[in-house]
CSV table of C-alpha atoms and ligand atoms in Angstrom, one decimal:
chain,number,residue,atom,x,y,z
A,1,UNK,CA,11.0,41.3,8.0
A,2,UNK,CA,8.2,38.8,7.4
A,3,UNK,CA,9.4,35.4,6.4
A,4,UNK,CA,8.6,34.1,3.0
A,5,UNK,CA,6.5,31.0,2.4
A,6,UNK,CA,8.6,28.2,1.0
A,7,UNK,CA,5.7,25.8,0.4
A,8,UNK,CA,2.1,26.8,-0.3
A,9,UNK,CA,-0.5,24.0,-0.8
A,10,UNK,CA,-4.0,25.1,-1.3
A,11,UNK,CA,-7.3,23.4,-2.3
A,12,UNK,CA,-5.6,20.1,-2.6
A,13,UNK,CA,-7.8,17.2,-3.5
A,14,UNK,CA,-6.5,13.7,-4.1
A,15,UNK,CA,-8.6,10.8,-5.0
A,16,UNK,CA,-7.7,7.3,-6.1
A,17,UNK,CA,-9.9,5.0,-8.3
A,18,UNK,CA,-13.3,5.8,-9.5
A,19,UNK,CA,-17.0,4.8,-9.2
A,20,UNK,CA,-17.5,2.4,-6.4
A,21,UNK,CA,-13.8,2.2,-5.7
A,22,UNK,CA,-13.4,5.9,-5.4
A,23,UNK,CA,-11.2,6.8,-2.4
A,24,UNK,CA,-10.9,10.4,-1.3
A,25,UNK,CA,-7.6,10.9,0.6
A,26,UNK,CA,-7.2,14.7,0.6
A,27,UNK,CA,-10.1,17.1,0.4
A,28,UNK,CA,-9.4,20.8,0.1
A,29,UNK,CA,-6.2,20.4,2.0
A,30,UNK,CA,-4.0,23.4,2.6
A,31,UNK,CA,-0.6,24.0,4.3
A,32,UNK,CA,1.9,26.8,4.3
A,33,UNK,CA,5.5,26.4,5.4
A,34,UNK,CA,7.8,29.4,5.9
A,35,UNK,CA,11.5,29.9,5.7
A,36,UNK,CA,13.3,28.1,8.6
A,37,UNK,CA,10.1,26.5,9.9
A,38,UNK,CA,10.0,22.9,11.0
A,39,UNK,CA,6.7,21.1,10.9
A,40,UNK,CA,5.9,17.6,12.0
A,41,UNK,CA,3.1,15.7,10.3
A,42,UNK,CA,1.6,13.2,12.7
A,43,UNK,CA,-1.4,11.2,11.6
A,44,UNK,CA,-2.7,7.7,11.7
A,45,UNK,CA,-1.6,5.2,9.1
A,46,UNK,CA,-3.5,5.5,5.8
A,47,UNK,CA,-4.7,9.1,6.3
A,48,UNK,CA,-2.5,10.4,3.5
A,49,UNK,CA,0.8,11.6,4.9
A,50,UNK,CA,2.9,10.1,2.1
A,51,UNK,CA,0.4,11.3,-0.4
A,52,UNK,CA,0.7,14.9,0.9
A,53,UNK,CA,4.5,14.7,0.9
A,54,UNK,CA,4.6,13.3,-2.6
A,55,UNK,CA,2.3,16.1,-3.8
A,56,UNK,CA,4.4,18.8,-2.0
A,57,UNK,CA,7.6,17.2,-3.5
A,58,UNK,CA,6.2,17.2,-7.0
A,59,UNK,CA,6.4,13.4,-7.2
A,60,UNK,CA,2.6,13.1,-7.6
A,61,UNK,CA,-0.1,15.3,-9.1
A,62,UNK,CA,-3.0,16.3,-7.0
A,63,UNK,CA,-6.4,15.6,-8.5
A,64,UNK,CA,-6.9,19.4,-8.1
A,65,UNK,CA,-5.4,22.2,-6.2
A,66,UNK,CA,-2.3,24.4,-6.3
A,67,UNK,CA,1.3,23.7,-5.3
A,68,UNK,CA,3.6,26.8,-5.0
A,69,UNK,CA,7.3,26.3,-4.1
A,70,UNK,CA,9.6,29.2,-3.4
A,71,UNK,CA,6.9,31.5,-4.9
A,72,UNK,CA,6.7,29.6,-8.1
A,73,UNK,CA,3.3,28.0,-9.1
A,74,UNK,CA,4.2,24.4,-10.0
A,75,UNK,CA,0.6,23.4,-10.9
A,76,UNK,CA,1.1,23.7,-14.7
A,77,UNK,CA,4.8,22.9,-14.9
A,78,UNK,CA,5.9,20.3,-17.5
A,79,UNK,CA,7.5,17.1,-16.2
A,80,UNK,CA,10.9,18.6,-17.1
A,81,UNK,CA,10.0,21.7,-15.1
A,82,UNK,CA,8.9,19.6,-12.1
A,83,UNK,CA,12.2,17.6,-12.2
A,84,UNK,CA,14.2,20.8,-12.3
A,85,UNK,CA,12.3,22.2,-9.3
A,86,UNK,CA,12.8,19.0,-7.4
A,87,UNK,CA,16.6,18.9,-8.1
A,88,UNK,CA,17.2,22.5,-7.2
A,89,UNK,CA,14.7,23.2,-4.4
A,90,UNK,CA,13.6,20.0,-2.7
A,91,UNK,CA,15.4,17.4,-0.6
A,92,UNK,CA,13.9,14.1,0.3
A,93,UNK,CA,14.5,11.6,3.1
A,94,UNK,CA,12.7,8.3,3.3
A,95,UNK,CA,12.3,5.6,5.9
A,96,UNK,CA,14.8,3.6,4.0
A,97,UNK,CA,18.0,5.3,3.0
A,98,UNK,CA,17.8,4.6,-0.8
A,99,UNK,CA,21.6,5.2,-1.1
A,100,UNK,CA,23.3,3.9,-4.2
A,101,UNK,CA,24.9,0.7,-3.0
A,102,UNK,CA,28.0,0.7,-5.3
A,103,UNK,CA,29.1,4.2,-4.3
A,104,UNK,CA,30.7,5.4,-1.1
A,105,UNK,CA,29.0,7.7,1.4
A,106,UNK,CA,31.0,10.6,0.0
A,107,UNK,CA,30.1,9.8,-3.6
A,108,UNK,CA,26.4,9.4,-2.7
A,109,UNK,CA,26.4,13.0,-1.4
A,110,UNK,CA,28.5,14.3,-4.3
A,111,UNK,CA,26.2,12.8,-6.9
A,112,UNK,CA,23.2,15.3,-6.7
A,113,UNK,CA,25.6,18.2,-6.7
A,114,UNK,CA,27.4,17.0,-9.8
A,115,UNK,CA,24.0,16.5,-11.5
A,116,UNK,CA,23.3,20.1,-10.6
A,117,UNK,CA,26.5,21.2,-12.3
A,118,UNK,CA,29.1,21.6,-9.5
A,119,UNK,CA,32.7,20.5,-10.2
A,120,UNK,CA,34.1,17.4,-8.6
A,121,UNK,CA,36.3,19.4,-6.1
A,122,UNK,CA,33.4,21.6,-5.1
A,123,UNK,CA,31.0,18.7,-4.6
A,124,UNK,CA,33.7,16.8,-2.7
A,125,UNK,CA,34.3,19.7,-0.3
A,126,UNK,CA,30.7,20.2,0.5
A,127,UNK,CA,30.1,16.4,0.9
A,128,UNK,CA,33.0,16.2,3.3
A,129,UNK,CA,31.7,19.1,5.3
A,130,UNK,CA,28.3,17.6,5.5
A,131,UNK,CA,29.7,14.2,6.6
A,132,UNK,CA,31.7,15.9,9.3
A,133,UNK,CA,28.7,17.9,10.4
A,134,UNK,CA,26.8,14.6,10.7
A,135,UNK,CA,29.8,13.2,12.7
A,136,UNK,CA,30.5,10.5,10.1
A,137,UNK,CA,33.5,12.0,8.4
A,138,UNK,CA,35.5,8.9,9.2
A,139,UNK,CA,33.0,6.8,7.2
A,140,UNK,CA,33.3,8.8,4.0
A,141,UNK,CA,34.9,6.0,1.9
A,142,UNK,CA,32.5,3.3,3.1
A,143,UNK,CA,29.7,1.9,1.0
A,144,UNK,CA,26.2,1.9,2.4
A,145,UNK,CA,26.3,-1.9,3.2
A,146,UNK,CA,29.3,-1.2,5.5
A,147,UNK,CA,27.5,1.4,7.6
A,148,UNK,CA,25.0,0.9,10.4
A,149,UNK,CA,21.3,1.9,10.0
A,150,UNK,CA,21.8,5.2,11.8
A,151,UNK,CA,24.9,6.0,9.8
A,152,UNK,CA,23.1,5.2,6.5
A,153,UNK,CA,20.3,7.5,7.5
A,154,UNK,CA,22.7,10.3,8.4
A,155,UNK,CA,24.3,9.9,4.9
A,156,UNK,CA,20.8,10.0,3.3
A,157,UNK,CA,20.0,13.2,5.3
A,158,UNK,CA,23.3,14.8,4.2
A,159,UNK,CA,22.6,13.9,0.6
A,160,UNK,CA,19.1,15.4,0.8
A,161,UNK,CA,20.5,18.8,1.8
A,162,UNK,CA,23.6,18.7,-0.5
A,163,UNK,CA,22.1,21.0,-3.0
A,164,UNK,CA,21.0,23.5,-0.4
A,165,UNK,CA,17.2,23.0,-1.1
A,166,UNK,CA,14.5,25.4,0.1
A,167,UNK,CA,12.4,22.6,1.4
A,168,UNK,CA,13.2,19.2,3.1
A,169,UNK,CA,10.5,16.5,3.0
A,170,UNK,CA,11.0,13.5,5.2
A,171,UNK,CA,8.8,10.5,5.4
A,172,UNK,CA,9.3,8.6,8.6
A,173,UNK,CA,13.1,9.3,8.5
A,174,UNK,CA,13.7,7.4,11.7
A,175,UNK,CA,11.0,4.8,11.4
A,176,UNK,CA,13.4,2.0,10.7
A,177,UNK,CA,15.7,2.7,13.6
A,178,UNK,CA,15.7,1.6,17.3
A,179,UNK,CA,14.6,4.3,19.7
A,180,UNK,CA,18.0,5.4,20.8
A,181,UNK,CA,19.4,5.6,17.3
A,182,UNK,CA,16.2,7.3,16.1
A,183,UNK,CA,16.6,10.0,18.7
A,184,UNK,CA,20.3,10.5,17.8
A,185,UNK,CA,19.6,10.7,14.0
A,186,UNK,CA,16.6,13.0,14.6
A,187,UNK,CA,18.7,15.4,16.6
A,188,UNK,CA,21.3,15.4,13.8
A,189,UNK,CA,18.5,16.1,11.2
A,190,UNK,CA,17.0,18.8,13.4
A,191,UNK,CA,20.4,20.5,13.9
A,192,UNK,CA,21.2,20.5,10.2
A,193,UNK,CA,17.8,21.8,9.3
A,194,UNK,CA,18.0,24.7,11.8
A,195,UNK,CA,21.6,25.5,10.9
A,196,UNK,CA,20.8,25.7,7.2
A,197,UNK,CA,17.5,27.6,7.7
A,198,UNK,CA,15.5,25.5,5.3
A,199,UNK,CA,11.9,24.6,5.8
A,200,UNK,CA,11.1,21.0,6.7
A,201,UNK,CA,8.0,18.9,6.7
A,202,UNK,CA,8.7,15.6,8.6
A,203,UNK,CA,6.1,12.8,8.8
A,204,UNK,CA,6.7,10.8,12.0
A,205,UNK,CA,4.8,8.5,14.3
A,206,UNK,CA,7.1,9.5,17.2
A,207,UNK,CA,5.3,12.1,19.3
A,208,UNK,CA,8.4,12.8,21.4
A,209,UNK,CA,10.4,13.8,18.4
A,210,UNK,CA,7.5,15.6,16.7
A,211,UNK,CA,7.1,17.9,19.7
A,212,UNK,CA,10.6,19.3,19.1
A,213,UNK,CA,9.4,20.8,15.8
A,214,UNK,CA,8.0,24.4,15.6
A,215,UNK,CA,4.6,23.1,14.8
A,216,UNK,CA,2.7,19.8,14.5
A,217,UNK,CA,-0.1,19.2,12.0
A,218,UNK,CA,-2.3,16.2,11.3
A,219,UNK,CA,-4.8,15.1,8.7
A,220,UNK,CA,-8.5,14.9,9.6
A,221,UNK,CA,-11.1,14.1,7.0
A,222,UNK,CA,-8.6,14.9,4.2
A,223,UNK,CA,-7.6,18.3,5.6
A,224,UNK,CA,-4.4,19.4,7.3
A,225,UNK,CA,-5.1,20.8,10.7
A,226,UNK,CA,-2.9,22.0,13.6
A,227,UNK,CA,-2.3,19.4,16.3
A,228,UNK,CA,-1.5,19.9,20.0
A,229,UNK,CA,0.5,17.0,21.3
B,1,ATP,N1,-1.8,4.6,-6.1
B,1,ATP,C1,-2.8,4.3,-5.2
B,1,ATP,N2,-3.9,3.8,-5.6
B,1,ATP,C2,-4.9,3.6,-4.7
B,1,ATP,N3,-4.9,3.9,-3.4
B,1,ATP,C3,-3.8,4.5,-3.0
B,1,ATP,C4,-2.7,4.7,-3.8
B,1,ATP,N4,-1.7,5.3,-3.1
B,1,ATP,C5,-2.2,5.4,-1.8
B,1,ATP,N5,-3.4,4.9,-1.8
B,1,ATP,C6,-4.3,4.9,-0.6
B,1,ATP,O1,-4.3,6.2,0.0
B,1,ATP,C7,-4.3,6.1,1.4
B,1,ATP,C8,-3.3,7.0,2.0
B,1,ATP,O2,-2.0,6.5,1.7
B,1,ATP,P1,-0.7,7.1,2.3
B,1,ATP,O3,0.4,6.2,1.8
B,1,ATP,O4,-0.6,8.6,1.9
B,1,ATP,O5,-0.9,7.0,3.8
B,1,ATP,P2,0.0,7.3,5.1
B,1,ATP,O6,-0.7,8.2,6.0
B,1,ATP,O7,1.4,7.8,4.6
B,1,ATP,O8,0.2,5.9,5.7
B,1,ATP,P3,1.4,5.2,6.5
B,1,ATP,O9,1.6,5.9,7.8
B,1,ATP,O10,0.9,3.8,6.7
B,1,ATP,O11,2.6,5.2,5.6
B,1,ATP,C9,-4.2,4.6,1.8
B,1,ATP,O12,-5.5,4.1,2.1
B,1,ATP,C10,-3.7,4.0,0.5
B,1,ATP,O13,-4.1,2.7,0.4
């Protein structure tokens, strides 16, 4: 059976400023991501990787163009509708973990599930399973400040997939880690993504890690094009 597109970006333009300060970052950019597909986004600094991820994640509006997630056209959604789509269908991982400092690793992963309506026992069970999968079950009760950078990032990844999203968007998820830790965390991310069958778009400067994805794309003159590394 043909796989379904999880993310369909088409005709995406994104400009900043106007007049003499007009900056065109994305120009008629398009990208499709299918169920279970992992795609690395590798492009020089300032070419629009974060902009593209923010548009795909409904955090930013394109100047024009269409964003379809899980078959639903999000272009004309209200802010409430966009927030609901984000909560139920999209997981985010950033370069820095953005965990809530006053809560334990376990609670950080339970939080989005409880916001989505799961009971405390249900959220706890899934959070524990995810921590075990990421091999940090023994750190469940620790707060972010008590964890290493690699452990913090593994908690952030677990949190991002806690609500079983369709789409995972990661912006330099290992960019803040030393090479050895980065490779370990990336492997954990890759295993989780492949096991859960979600589609992932991962911006990274690390070519070695990018090559492990199903496909690599880059941004040239504001458009998304395939890249052979
Ligand atoms: N709100 C904004 N106003 C004006 N210009 C912006 C704004 N946001 C981003 N830009 C510009 O858009 C361009 C693309 O930014 P973006 O953050 O998407 O690049 P990037 O490829 O993710 O870069 P990096 O790898 O350095 O993170 C940059 O030149 C940036 O200065």
